[in-house]
Coordinates of C-alpha atoms in Angstrom, one line a residue:
Chain A
M326 CA -145.7 -13.7 -39.1
R327 CA -146.1 -18.0 -39.5
P328 CA -144.5 -18.2 -36.5
I329 CA -146.9 -15.9 -34.2
I330 CA -149.8 -17.9 -36.2
A331 CA -148.1 -21.1 -34.7
I332 CA -147.2 -20.1 -31.4
F333 CA -151.2 -18.3 -30.8
R334 CA -152.7 -21.3 -31.7
K335 CA -151.3 -23.8 -29.7
E336 CA -151.1 -21.4 -26.8
F337 CA -155.1 -20.5 -27.3
K338 CA -155.8 -24.4 -27.9
G339 CA -153.9 -24.8 -24.7
F340 CA -156.3 -22.6 -22.7
L341 CA -159.8 -23.8 -24.9
F342 CA -159.1 -27.4 -23.9
N343 CA -157.4 -27.5 -20.6
P344 CA -160.1 -28.1 -18.1
N345 CA -159.1 -25.2 -15.5
F346 CA -160.3 -23.4 -17.8
L347 CA -163.3 -24.4 -18.6
L348 CA -163.7 -24.3 -14.6
V349 CA -162.7 -20.6 -13.8
C350 CA -165.5 -20.1 -16.8
A351 CA -167.7 -22.1 -15.3
L352 CA -166.9 -20.8 -11.7
M353 CA -167.2 -17.5 -13.1
A354 CA -170.6 -17.8 -14.7
T355 CA -171.8 -19.2 -11.7
L356 CA -171.1 -16.0 -9.3
L357 CA -172.3 -13.9 -12.3
S358 CA -175.2 -15.9 -12.5
F359 CA -175.6 -15.2 -8.0
L360 CA -174.9 -11.3 -8.6
Y361 CA -176.2 -10.1 -12.0
P362 CA -180.1 -11.0 -11.0
I363 CA -179.7 -9.7 -7.6
S364 CA -178.6 -6.3 -9.1
L365 CA -181.2 -6.3 -11.5
R366 CA -183.7 -7.4 -9.2
S367 CA -182.7 -3.9 -7.3
F368 CA -182.6 -1.8 -10.3
Q369 CA -186.5 -2.9 -10.6
D370 CA -187.3 -1.9 -6.9
Q371 CA -185.3 0.9 -7.7
A372 CA -187.9 1.6 -10.9
R373 CA -190.5 0.9 -9.5
N374 CA -190.3 3.7 -6.5
A375 CA -189.0 5.9 -8.9
M376 CA -192.1 5.7 -10.8
M377 CA -194.6 5.3 -8.4
F378 CA -192.6 8.9 -7.0
A379 CA -192.1 10.5 -9.7
H380 CA -193.7 13.6 -9.2
N381 CA -191.5 14.7 -6.5
S382 CA -188.1 12.5 -7.8
G383 CA -186.9 16.2 -9.2
G384 CA -187.0 14.3 -13.0
Q385 CA -183.9 12.7 -11.9
Q386 CA -183.4 9.3 -14.1
L387 CA -182.8 5.8 -13.1
N388 CA -180.2 4.5 -15.8
I389 CA -179.5 0.5 -16.1
H390 CA -176.5 1.3 -17.4
Y391 CA -175.0 2.5 -14.0
G392 CA -177.6 0.6 -12.6
V393 CA -177.0 -2.9 -13.9
F394 CA -174.4 -2.7 -16.4
L395 CA -171.9 -0.9 -14.5
K396 CA -172.1 -3.0 -11.3
H397 CA -171.9 -6.0 -13.6
L398 CA -168.9 -5.0 -15.2
S399 CA -167.0 -4.3 -11.7
Y400 CA -167.3 -7.6 -10.8
L401 CA -165.8 -8.7 -13.7
N402 CA -163.2 -6.5 -13.6
L403 CA -162.9 -7.8 -10.0
M404 CA -162.5 -11.3 -10.9
L405 CA -160.0 -10.6 -14.3
I406 CA -157.5 -9.1 -11.8
L407 CA -157.1 -12.8 -10.5
V408 CA -158.0 -14.8 -13.4
V409 CA -155.9 -12.8 -15.8
P410 CA -152.6 -13.9 -13.7
A411 CA -153.8 -17.6 -13.2
L412 CA -154.3 -17.8 -17.3
T413 CA -151.4 -16.3 -18.4
M414 CA -148.7 -17.7 -15.5
R415 CA -148.2 -20.8 -17.0
L416 CA -147.5 -19.4 -20.5
F417 CA -143.5 -18.7 -19.9
A418 CA -142.8 -20.1 -16.3
E419 CA -143.4 -23.2 -17.0
E420 CA -142.2 -23.0 -20.6
K421 CA -138.9 -22.7 -18.5
K422 CA -139.2 -25.0 -16.2
M423 CA -140.3 -27.6 -18.6
K424 CA -137.3 -26.8 -20.4
T425 CA -139.7 -26.6 -23.6
F426 CA -138.0 -22.4 -23.5
D427 CA -135.2 -24.4 -25.1
L428 CA -137.0 -25.5 -28.0
L429 CA -138.8 -21.8 -28.9
L430 CA -134.7 -20.3 -28.4
T431 CA -133.3 -22.8 -30.8
S432 CA -136.4 -22.1 -33.5
P433 CA -136.2 -19.8 -36.1
I434 CA -138.4 -17.4 -34.6
T435 CA -137.4 -13.7 -32.5
S436 CA -138.3 -13.1 -29.5
A437 CA -140.9 -10.2 -30.1
Q438 CA -142.7 -12.8 -32.2
I439 CA -143.2 -15.5 -29.2
V440 CA -144.2 -12.9 -27.1
I441 CA -146.4 -11.4 -29.6
G442 CA -148.0 -14.9 -30.2
K443 CA -148.6 -15.5 -26.3
Y444 CA -149.8 -12.2 -25.7
L445 CA -152.7 -13.0 -28.4
A446 CA -153.4 -16.2 -27.1
A447 CA -153.7 -14.9 -23.5
L448 CA -156.1 -11.8 -25.1
A449 CA -157.8 -14.5 -27.2
A450 CA -158.6 -16.7 -24.3
I451 CA -159.5 -13.0 -22.4
F452 CA -161.9 -12.0 -24.9
V453 CA -163.8 -15.7 -24.4
I454 CA -164.7 -14.5 -21.0
M455 CA -165.5 -11.2 -21.7
L456 CA -168.2 -13.0 -24.3
L457 CA -169.4 -15.2 -21.5
A458 CA -170.1 -11.9 -19.2
F459 CA -171.6 -10.2 -21.9
L460 CA -174.0 -13.1 -22.2
Y461 CA -175.9 -11.2 -19.2
P462 CA -176.8 -8.0 -20.5
L463 CA -177.4 -9.7 -24.1
S464 CA -180.1 -12.0 -22.0
T465 CA -181.5 -8.9 -20.3
A466 CA -182.2 -7.1 -24.1
Y467 CA -184.9 -10.0 -24.4
F468 CA -187.5 -7.9 -21.5
A469 CA -185.5 -4.6 -21.5
K470 CA -184.5 -1.9 -24.1
I471 CA -180.9 -1.1 -24.3
N472 CA -178.8 1.2 -25.8
W473 CA -176.2 -1.0 -26.8
G474 CA -173.3 1.8 -27.9
P475 CA -172.1 2.7 -24.4
L476 CA -172.9 -1.0 -23.3
V477 CA -170.2 -1.9 -25.9
V478 CA -167.9 1.4 -25.1
A479 CA -168.0 -0.3 -21.5
F480 CA -167.1 -3.5 -22.3
L481 CA -164.1 -2.9 -24.5
G482 CA -163.0 -0.8 -21.1
I483 CA -162.8 -3.6 -19.4
F484 CA -161.3 -5.5 -22.3
L485 CA -158.6 -2.8 -22.7
V486 CA -158.2 -2.7 -18.9
A487 CA -157.9 -7.0 -19.1
A488 CA -155.6 -6.6 -21.9
V489 CA -153.0 -4.3 -19.6
Y490 CA -153.5 -7.1 -17.2
A491 CA -152.2 -9.7 -19.4
A492 CA -149.4 -7.9 -20.4
M493 CA -148.3 -7.3 -17.0
S494 CA -148.8 -10.9 -16.4
L495 CA -147.0 -12.2 -19.2
F496 CA -144.0 -9.6 -18.0
C497 CA -144.3 -11.7 -14.8
S498 CA -144.7 -14.5 -16.3
S499 CA -141.5 -14.0 -17.7
L500 CA -139.2 -13.1 -15.0
T501 CA -139.6 -16.2 -13.0
E502 CA -139.4 -19.8 -13.3
S503 CA -142.7 -20.6 -10.7
A504 CA -145.6 -20.5 -12.0
I505 CA -147.2 -19.3 -8.5
V506 CA -144.5 -16.6 -7.8
A507 CA -146.0 -15.3 -11.7
F508 CA -149.1 -15.1 -10.1
A509 CA -148.6 -13.6 -7.1
M510 CA -146.4 -10.5 -8.9
A511 CA -149.1 -10.4 -11.6
V512 CA -152.0 -10.0 -8.9
L513 CA -149.9 -7.4 -7.2
F514 CA -149.3 -5.5 -10.3
N515 CA -152.6 -5.5 -11.4
I516 CA -153.7 -4.5 -8.4
S517 CA -151.0 -1.4 -7.7
I518 CA -152.2 0.5 -11.4
W519 CA -155.5 1.1 -9.7
F520 CA -153.4 2.9 -6.7
V521 CA -151.2 4.9 -9.1
G522 CA -154.1 7.5 -9.3
V523 CA -153.5 8.2 -5.7
G524 CA -150.7 10.2 -6.4
V525 CA -152.3 13.2 -7.5
E526 CA -153.4 13.8 -4.0
V527 CA -150.1 13.7 -2.5
V528 CA -148.2 16.0 -5.0
D529 CA -148.2 19.5 -5.0
S530 CA -146.6 20.7 -8.3
S531 CA -149.4 21.2 -10.9
T532 CA -147.0 19.2 -14.3
A533 CA -147.0 16.1 -11.6
R534 CA -150.3 16.3 -10.9
S535 CA -151.4 16.0 -14.2
V536 CA -148.9 13.4 -15.1
F537 CA -150.9 11.2 -12.4
E538 CA -153.7 12.3 -13.7
H539 CA -153.0 10.7 -16.8
I540 CA -151.5 7.9 -15.6
S541 CA -154.6 6.9 -13.7
L542 CA -156.6 3.8 -15.0
N543 CA -159.5 5.1 -13.1
Q544 CA -159.3 8.4 -14.8
H545 CA -159.5 6.2 -18.6
L546 CA -162.2 3.9 -17.2
T547 CA -164.5 5.9 -15.8
A548 CA -164.9 8.2 -19.6
M549 CA -165.0 4.6 -20.9
V550 CA -167.6 3.1 -18.9
E551 CA -169.6 5.9 -19.7
G552 CA -169.7 5.2 -23.5
T553 CA -167.0 7.7 -24.8
V554 CA -163.9 6.8 -26.5
R555 CA -161.3 9.5 -25.9
S556 CA -158.1 9.1 -28.1
S557 CA -155.7 9.3 -25.0
T558 CA -157.6 6.9 -23.2
L559 CA -156.3 4.2 -26.7
I560 CA -153.2 5.8 -26.5
F561 CA -152.5 5.3 -22.5
F562 CA -153.9 1.6 -22.8
G563 CA -152.1 1.2 -26.0
S564 CA -148.9 2.2 -24.6
A565 CA -149.2 0.1 -21.3
I566 CA -149.2 -2.9 -22.8
F567 CA -146.8 -1.7 -25.7
L568 CA -144.4 -1.0 -22.9
F569 CA -145.4 -4.7 -20.5
G570 CA -144.9 -6.4 -24.1
F571 CA -141.3 -4.9 -24.6
L572 CA -140.0 -5.4 -21.3
S573 CA -141.6 -8.8 -21.8
E574 CA -139.4 -9.3 -25.4
R575 CA -136.3 -7.9 -23.6
V576 CA -136.9 -10.2 -20.5
I577 CA -136.7 -13.6 -23.4
E578 CA -133.9 -12.2 -25.7
S579 CA -132.0 -11.7 -22.3
S580 CA -131.8 -15.5 -21.5
R581 CA -129.5 -15.5 -25.0
W582 CA -127.0 -14.0 -23.7
R583 CA -127.0 -14.3 -19.9
Chain B
M932 CA -120.4 -27.2 -42.5
I933 CA -119.5 -25.7 -38.4
E934 CA -116.8 -23.7 -37.9
V935 CA -115.8 -23.0 -34.3
S936 CA -112.9 -21.0 -33.9
Q937 CA -111.8 -19.3 -30.5
L938 CA -114.9 -20.0 -28.7
T939 CA -115.1 -18.8 -25.2
K940 CA -117.6 -19.1 -22.5
K941 CA -116.8 -17.3 -18.7
Y942 CA -119.9 -17.4 -16.1
G943 CA -118.4 -14.7 -13.3
D944 CA -114.4 -16.0 -12.9
H945 CA -115.3 -19.8 -14.1
V946 CA -114.4 -20.5 -17.3
A947 CA -117.0 -23.2 -19.1
I948 CA -115.1 -23.6 -21.8
D949 CA -111.9 -22.1 -23.1
S950 CA -110.8 -21.1 -27.0
L951 CA -112.2 -24.2 -28.6
N952 CA -111.2 -24.5 -32.4
F953 CA -112.6 -27.6 -34.3
T954 CA -114.7 -27.6 -38.1
V955 CA -117.1 -30.1 -38.7
K956 CA -117.0 -31.2 -42.8
K957 CA -120.9 -32.0 -44.2
G958 CA -122.2 -35.6 -43.8
E959 CA -119.6 -36.2 -40.6
V960 CA -120.5 -37.6 -37.5
V961 CA -118.3 -36.4 -34.5
G962 CA -118.6 -37.2 -31.0
F963 CA -117.9 -35.0 -27.7
L964 CA -116.8 -36.8 -24.9
G965 CA -116.0 -35.1 -22.0
P966 CA -116.3 -36.0 -18.3
N967 CA -119.4 -34.1 -16.6
G968 CA -119.2 -30.6 -16.5
A969 CA -116.4 -30.3 -18.8
G970 CA -118.7 -27.9 -21.1
K971 CA -119.4 -30.1 -23.8
S972 CA -123.7 -29.0 -23.3
T973 CA -122.3 -25.2 -22.8
T974 CA -120.6 -25.4 -26.5
M975 CA -123.8 -27.4 -28.0
K976 CA -125.9 -24.5 -26.9
I977 CA -123.9 -21.5 -28.1
I978 CA -123.8 -23.3 -31.6
T979 CA -127.6 -23.6 -31.6
G980 CA -127.7 -20.0 -30.9
F981 CA -128.9 -21.0 -27.8
M982 CA -127.0 -18.8 -25.8
A983 CA -124.3 -16.2 -26.6
P984 CA -120.6 -17.0 -26.3
S985 CA -117.9 -14.1 -24.2
S986 CA -115.7 -14.5 -27.1
G987 CA -115.4 -16.3 -30.1
A988 CA -117.5 -17.3 -33.0
A989 CA -119.3 -20.2 -34.2
Q990 CA -120.0 -20.5 -37.6
I991 CA -123.0 -23.2 -39.5
A992 CA -123.0 -23.1 -43.4
G993 CA -121.2 -20.2 -43.4
Y994 CA -123.8 -18.3 -41.6
D995 CA -122.2 -16.5 -37.9
V996 CA -124.3 -17.9 -34.8
F997 CA -125.0 -14.6 -33.6
E998 CA -124.9 -12.4 -36.3
N999 CA -127.6 -14.5 -38.6
P1000 CA -129.2 -16.6 -35.5
I1001 CA -132.7 -17.2 -37.7
E1002 CA -130.9 -18.5 -40.5
V1003 CA -128.5 -20.8 -38.3
K1004 CA -131.8 -22.0 -36.2
R1005 CA -133.2 -23.5 -39.7
R1006 CA -130.5 -25.2 -40.5
I1007 CA -130.8 -27.2 -36.9
G1008 CA -132.0 -29.9 -35.4
Y1009 CA -131.3 -29.7 -31.7
L1010 CA -132.2 -31.9 -28.7
P1011 CA -131.5 -30.3 -25.7
E1012 CA -130.3 -32.2 -22.0
T1013 CA -134.0 -32.6 -21.4
P1014 CA -136.4 -33.0 -24.3
P1015 CA -138.1 -30.0 -24.7
V1016 CA -141.6 -32.0 -24.8
Y1017 CA -145.0 -30.0 -24.0
L1018 CA -146.9 -32.8 -21.5
D1019 CA -150.3 -32.0 -22.8
M1020 CA -149.9 -32.3 -26.2
N1021 CA -149.9 -35.7 -28.2
V1022 CA -146.8 -36.9 -30.2
E1023 CA -148.3 -36.4 -33.4
E1024 CA -149.7 -32.7 -32.6
Y1025 CA -146.2 -32.0 -31.0
L1026 CA -144.0 -32.5 -34.1
S1027 CA -146.1 -30.9 -36.4
Y1028 CA -145.9 -28.2 -34.1
V1029 CA -142.3 -28.0 -34.0
A1030 CA -142.1 -28.2 -37.7
E1031 CA -144.1 -25.5 -37.4
L1032 CA -142.2 -23.5 -35.9
K1033 CA -139.2 -24.6 -37.8
G1034 CA -140.9 -22.7 -41.1
V1035 CA -141.6 -26.5 -42.9
E1036 CA -144.4 -25.6 -45.2
K1037 CA -147.4 -26.9 -44.5
E1038 CA -147.3 -29.4 -47.0
R1039 CA -144.3 -31.1 -46.2
R1040 CA -145.6 -31.0 -42.7
L1041 CA -147.7 -34.5 -42.5
Q1042 CA -144.7 -35.9 -44.5
L1043 CA -141.8 -35.0 -42.4
V1044 CA -143.5 -35.7 -39.4
N1045 CA -144.8 -39.3 -40.3
R1046 CA -140.5 -39.8 -41.1
A1047 CA -139.8 -38.9 -38.1
V1048 CA -142.2 -40.8 -36.3
E1049 CA -141.2 -43.9 -38.5
K1050 CA -137.5 -43.2 -37.8
T1051 CA -137.5 -43.3 -34.4
N1052 CA -140.1 -45.9 -33.7
L1053 CA -143.1 -43.7 -32.3
G1054 CA -145.3 -45.6 -34.2
Q1055 CA -147.5 -47.0 -31.7
V1056 CA -147.6 -43.6 -29.6
R1057 CA -148.4 -41.4 -31.8
R1058 CA -151.6 -40.4 -30.3
R1059 CA -150.8 -40.8 -26.7
L1060 CA -150.5 -37.6 -24.8
I1061 CA -146.9 -37.2 -24.4
H1062 CA -147.6 -36.4 -20.3
N1063 CA -148.2 -40.4 -20.2
L1064 CA -145.3 -41.7 -21.9
S1065 CA -142.2 -43.8 -20.2
K1066 CA -139.0 -41.5 -20.1
G1067 CA -137.5 -43.6 -22.7
F1068 CA -140.4 -42.7 -25.1
K1069 CA -140.1 -39.0 -24.2
Q1070 CA -136.3 -39.2 -24.4
R1071 CA -137.3 -40.3 -28.1
V1072 CA -139.8 -37.8 -29.1
G1073 CA -136.8 -35.5 -28.3
I1074 CA -135.1 -37.2 -31.3
A1075 CA -137.6 -37.4 -33.5
Q1076 CA -138.2 -33.3 -32.4
A1077 CA -135.1 -32.3 -33.7
L1078 CA -135.0 -34.8 -36.6
V1079 CA -138.3 -33.4 -37.8
S1080 CA -137.7 -30.5 -39.8
D1081 CA -134.8 -32.2 -41.7
P1082 CA -132.3 -29.9 -40.9
E1083 CA -129.1 -29.8 -42.2
V1084 CA -127.5 -30.2 -38.9
L1085 CA -128.2 -32.2 -35.6
I1086 CA -127.3 -31.6 -32.5
L1087 CA -127.6 -34.2 -29.9
D1088 CA -127.1 -33.9 -26.4
E1089 CA -127.2 -37.1 -24.7
P1090 CA -129.1 -39.1 -27.3
T1091 CA -129.4 -41.8 -25.4
V1092 CA -130.2 -41.0 -21.8
G1093 CA -132.9 -42.9 -20.2
L1094 CA -133.1 -45.5 -23.0
D1095 CA -133.0 -49.4 -22.1
P1096 CA -130.1 -50.9 -24.0
K1097 CA -132.3 -52.0 -27.1
Q1098 CA -133.8 -48.8 -27.6
V1099 CA -130.0 -47.2 -27.1
A1100 CA -129.2 -49.9 -29.9
E1101 CA -131.7 -48.7 -32.1
I1102 CA -131.4 -44.9 -31.6
R1103 CA -127.4 -45.7 -32.8
D1104 CA -128.2 -47.3 -35.9
L1105 CA -130.4 -44.3 -36.5
I1106 CA -127.6 -42.1 -36.0
K1107 CA -125.5 -44.7 -38.1
E1108 CA -128.3 -44.3 -40.8
L1109 CA -128.4 -40.4 -40.3
R1110 CA -124.8 -40.2 -41.4
G1111 CA -123.8 -38.6 -44.7
Q1112 CA -127.5 -36.7 -45.0
H1113 CA -127.0 -35.1 -41.5
T1114 CA -124.3 -33.6 -40.2
I1115 CA -124.9 -34.8 -36.7
I1116 CA -122.4 -33.5 -33.2
L1117 CA -123.6 -35.8 -30.6
S1118 CA -122.2 -35.5 -26.8
T1119 CA -122.2 -38.3 -24.4
H1120 CA -120.1 -39.6 -21.7
I1121 CA -120.5 -43.3 -22.6
L1122 CA -118.0 -44.5 -24.6
P1123 CA -118.9 -47.1 -26.3
E1124 CA -121.4 -44.7 -28.2
V1125 CA -118.6 -43.3 -29.9
Q1126 CA -117.4 -46.2 -31.0
A1127 CA -120.6 -47.6 -32.1
T1128 CA -121.7 -44.5 -34.3
C1129 CA -118.6 -41.5 -34.6
E1130 CA -116.2 -40.9 -37.2
R1131 CA -114.5 -38.5 -35.7
I1132 CA -114.3 -37.4 -31.8
I1133 CA -113.3 -34.5 -29.3
I1134 CA -112.7 -34.7 -26.1
I1135 CA -113.3 -32.2 -24.2
H1136 CA -111.9 -31.4 -20.2
R1137 CA -112.1 -28.7 -18.3
G1138 CA -113.4 -26.7 -21.1
K1139 CA -110.3 -27.3 -23.3
I1140 CA -110.2 -29.4 -26.3
V1141 CA -107.0 -31.9 -25.3
A1142 CA -107.6 -34.2 -28.4
Q1143 CA -109.6 -34.6 -31.6
D1144 CA -109.1 -36.8 -34.0
S1145 CA -110.5 -40.1 -35.6
L1146 CA -110.9 -43.2 -33.5
A1147 CA -108.6 -45.1 -35.2
N1148 CA -105.7 -42.4 -34.9
L1149 CA -106.5 -41.7 -31.2
S1150 CA -106.4 -45.3 -30.3
A1151 CA -102.9 -45.7 -32.4
L1152 CA -101.3 -42.6 -30.3
Q1153 CA -101.6 -44.7 -27.1
S1154 CA -98.6 -46.7 -28.6
G1155 CA -97.1 -49.2 -26.4
G1156 CA -100.2 -49.8 -24.2
R1157 CA -101.3 -53.3 -23.1
K1158 CA -103.4 -54.5 -20.6
V1159 CA -103.1 -58.4 -19.3
H1160 CA -105.9 -59.7 -17.6
L1161 CA -104.9 -63.3 -15.6
K1162 CA -106.7 -65.3 -13.3
V1163 CA -105.2 -68.2 -11.6
R1164 CA -106.2 -71.0 -9.0
K1165 CA -104.4 -70.2 -6.4
S1166 CA -104.6 -67.0 -4.5
A1167 CA -101.3 -65.8 -3.6
A1168 CA -100.1 -62.5 -2.8
E1169 CA -96.3 -63.3 -3.5
L1170 CA -97.4 -63.6 -7.3
G1171 CA -97.6 -59.8 -7.7
A1172 CA -94.4 -59.0 -6.6
K1173 CA -93.2 -61.9 -8.9
L1174 CA -94.8 -60.2 -11.4
K1175 CA -93.7 -56.6 -10.6
G1176 CA -90.4 -58.2 -11.2
I1177 CA -90.9 -59.2 -15.2
R1178 CA -89.3 -56.6 -17.7
G1179 CA -91.4 -54.9 -19.4
I1180 CA -94.5 -55.0 -16.7
Q1181 CA -95.0 -51.0 -15.3
K1182 CA -98.3 -51.6 -13.0
V1183 CA -99.6 -55.0 -10.8
V1184 CA -103.1 -54.3 -10.1
S1185 CA -105.0 -57.2 -8.0
G1186 CA -108.2 -57.7 -9.2
A1187 CA -112.0 -58.5 -8.0
T1188 CA -110.6 -61.5 -5.9
P1189 CA -107.0 -62.7 -4.9
Q1190 CA -107.2 -64.9 -7.7
D1191 CA -107.1 -62.1 -10.2
W1192 CA -105.2 -59.7 -11.4
E1193 CA -104.5 -57.0 -13.9
L1194 CA -101.2 -55.6 -15.5
D1195 CA -100.2 -52.3 -17.6
T1196 CA -97.4 -53.8 -19.8
E1197 CA -95.2 -52.5 -22.9
S1198 CA -96.8 -54.0 -26.1
D1199 CA -94.6 -56.2 -26.7
D1200 CA -96.2 -59.5 -27.4
E1201 CA -93.0 -61.7 -25.4
I1202 CA -94.5 -60.1 -22.1
V1203 CA -97.4 -62.4 -22.2
E1204 CA -95.3 -65.4 -23.1
T1205 CA -93.3 -64.5 -20.2
V1206 CA -96.0 -64.3 -17.4
A1207 CA -98.0 -66.9 -18.7
R1208 CA -94.3 -69.3 -18.3
E1209 CA -93.8 -67.6 -15.0
I1210 CA -97.0 -68.9 -13.6
I1211 CA -97.2 -71.9 -15.1
A1212 CA -93.8 -72.8 -13.6
G1213 CA -94.5 -71.6 -10.0
G1214 CA -97.3 -73.6 -9.8
Y1215 CA -100.0 -71.3 -9.6
G1216 CA -103.0 -72.9 -11.3
L1217 CA -103.1 -70.8 -14.9
L1218 CA -106.7 -70.8 -15.7
E1219 CA -107.1 -67.2 -17.7
I1220 CA -105.1 -65.1 -19.7
G1221 CA -106.1 -62.3 -21.9
S1222 CA -104.2 -59.4 -23.3
V1223 CA -106.3 -56.0 -24.7
K1224 CA -104.6 -53.2 -26.8
A1225 CA -105.5 -50.1 -25.2
D1226 CA -108.9 -49.3 -25.6
L1227 CA -110.8 -45.6 -26.1
E1228 CA -111.3 -46.1 -22.4
D1229 CA -107.9 -45.7 -21.8
I1230 CA -107.5 -42.5 -24.0
F1231 CA -110.4 -41.0 -22.3
L1232 CA -109.1 -41.4 -18.6
K1233 CA -105.6 -40.8 -19.6
L1234 CA -106.6 -37.7 -21.0
T1235 CA -109.5 -36.6 -18.4
Y1236 CA -108.1 -37.5 -15.1
G1237 CA -104.6 -38.0 -16.2
D1238 CA -103.5 -41.3 -15.3
S1239 CA -100.4 -41.4 -13.7
S1240 CA -98.5 -44.1 -15.3
P1241 CA -94.9 -43.7 -16.3
N1242 CA -95.6 -43.6 -19.7
G1243 CA -98.1 -40.7 -20.1
S1244 CA -97.7 -38.8 -17.0
G1245 CA -98.9 -35.5 -16.8
Q1246 CA -98.1 -35.2 -21.1
R1247 CA -101.1 -33.9 -22.7
M1248 CA -101.9 -34.8 -26.4
E1249 CA -102.5 -32.3 -28.9
V1250 CA -103.6 -34.0 -32.0
H1251 CA -104.9 -31.4 -35.1
A1252 CA -107.0 -33.3 -37.6

């Protein structure tokens, strides 16, 4: 346990005190600060219109969760696809390049401890970004009544997706010495999991169809952003993270006998 | 303390090291000597558990490197060829992190960091970012890193590379100081370094041990070897032929200038006398004459590059301590 904490602390500090991380946070905040008021304004317009024509809108309700927060989260997700690989690309690639990997591999720690320590540090860094993004709905609560349950679950959903990104990016980083290659691979991985679900449309057998449905990220995320937590969703995210964590551990371990 | 038996590492068809056998006793300082690419680093990497061998075994303090890597790594401080430093940390932070990784308890950590800083003379830079340090300082941080957990075994891969002569002397003093408390293996291709620091030498060539013994024994083995250096006033080419005619002289080489000559002779003292007499009689104007017993360098060259002097041609020394 102690080595995990040591690695976690070192890497997390490495994120927080790295000017690049702060720069990324600042840029994300700038972009979100630009986009968030726009969706808020358009929601306000829709709401006003709806109120004016409430008698003929057929009782259809506007919801700030769908109109504003989900848009906000989809922007956030888009950024995370690129930002998570940028944060995690150096975790192993740089160690290999700078030969500091030798230090880790000759220390009395296991490969799994190295991977877990680094992965948790990446998660913590992502959590900081999530906190930053959470400030926007939080500030909205100042002048609107918000249903916190679905909002928190939706944020949790995006956090879990980002956790999958982090696991895949960490795996990519373990494969190469070059941070740029790790970054490019990780972005491709992150994008591709959104398209796995497309398989549903091209297979005929019902078993294959349900397999594709189950591994479709969209399917699971849709439920979460709407505020429902299903155990199958948690298992899906958990196993995706475990799979890539395990693969990274194998790659690290292999450098001992290659 | 360290036991290596039949250790072999192959990269595909290339055999990096071939059935190495040696033992190192507790508190001993052993020098690994060999030309570049002889397999020194590979051997060290295997002993530290960084790499697995193709066959054979290595044990440290009774623990097998492959069965029990964690126990082995707890007892080892390792300096790889490139010092494994994080450029974005300062020296103190870095050493404390390494100590933590090596499993040093929190209470002892500061004390051990201070000790390592003191031993490697890093006091003046302890709060500087490693990124901003010179190569020599980085190398010393690397050595400090190996020392910081107070390991029983120190494995140093070319510890003095990149240091200036004063720092080299300091590191040698440090190694001498550590002798007895730690078991040390260091590799180098710089001969004076082993002469200055090691009690025992293992010479590796093309993945095989070609000699292992104490320095004194290795020198004694080179029986009959003597080198004579001469300087004369006149530059005369025929002097070479004349010297060759003297009985007991094996090889005559002209030196840096036409006035300098190097002779390989038998160890007989009389030869020096004869040479001197010859030169004076011939009126060449003897300026300098000096004789040196075969030193480590000769042994090394002979064993690794197969120096073809008549009495040692092609024959390998097999010595076991």
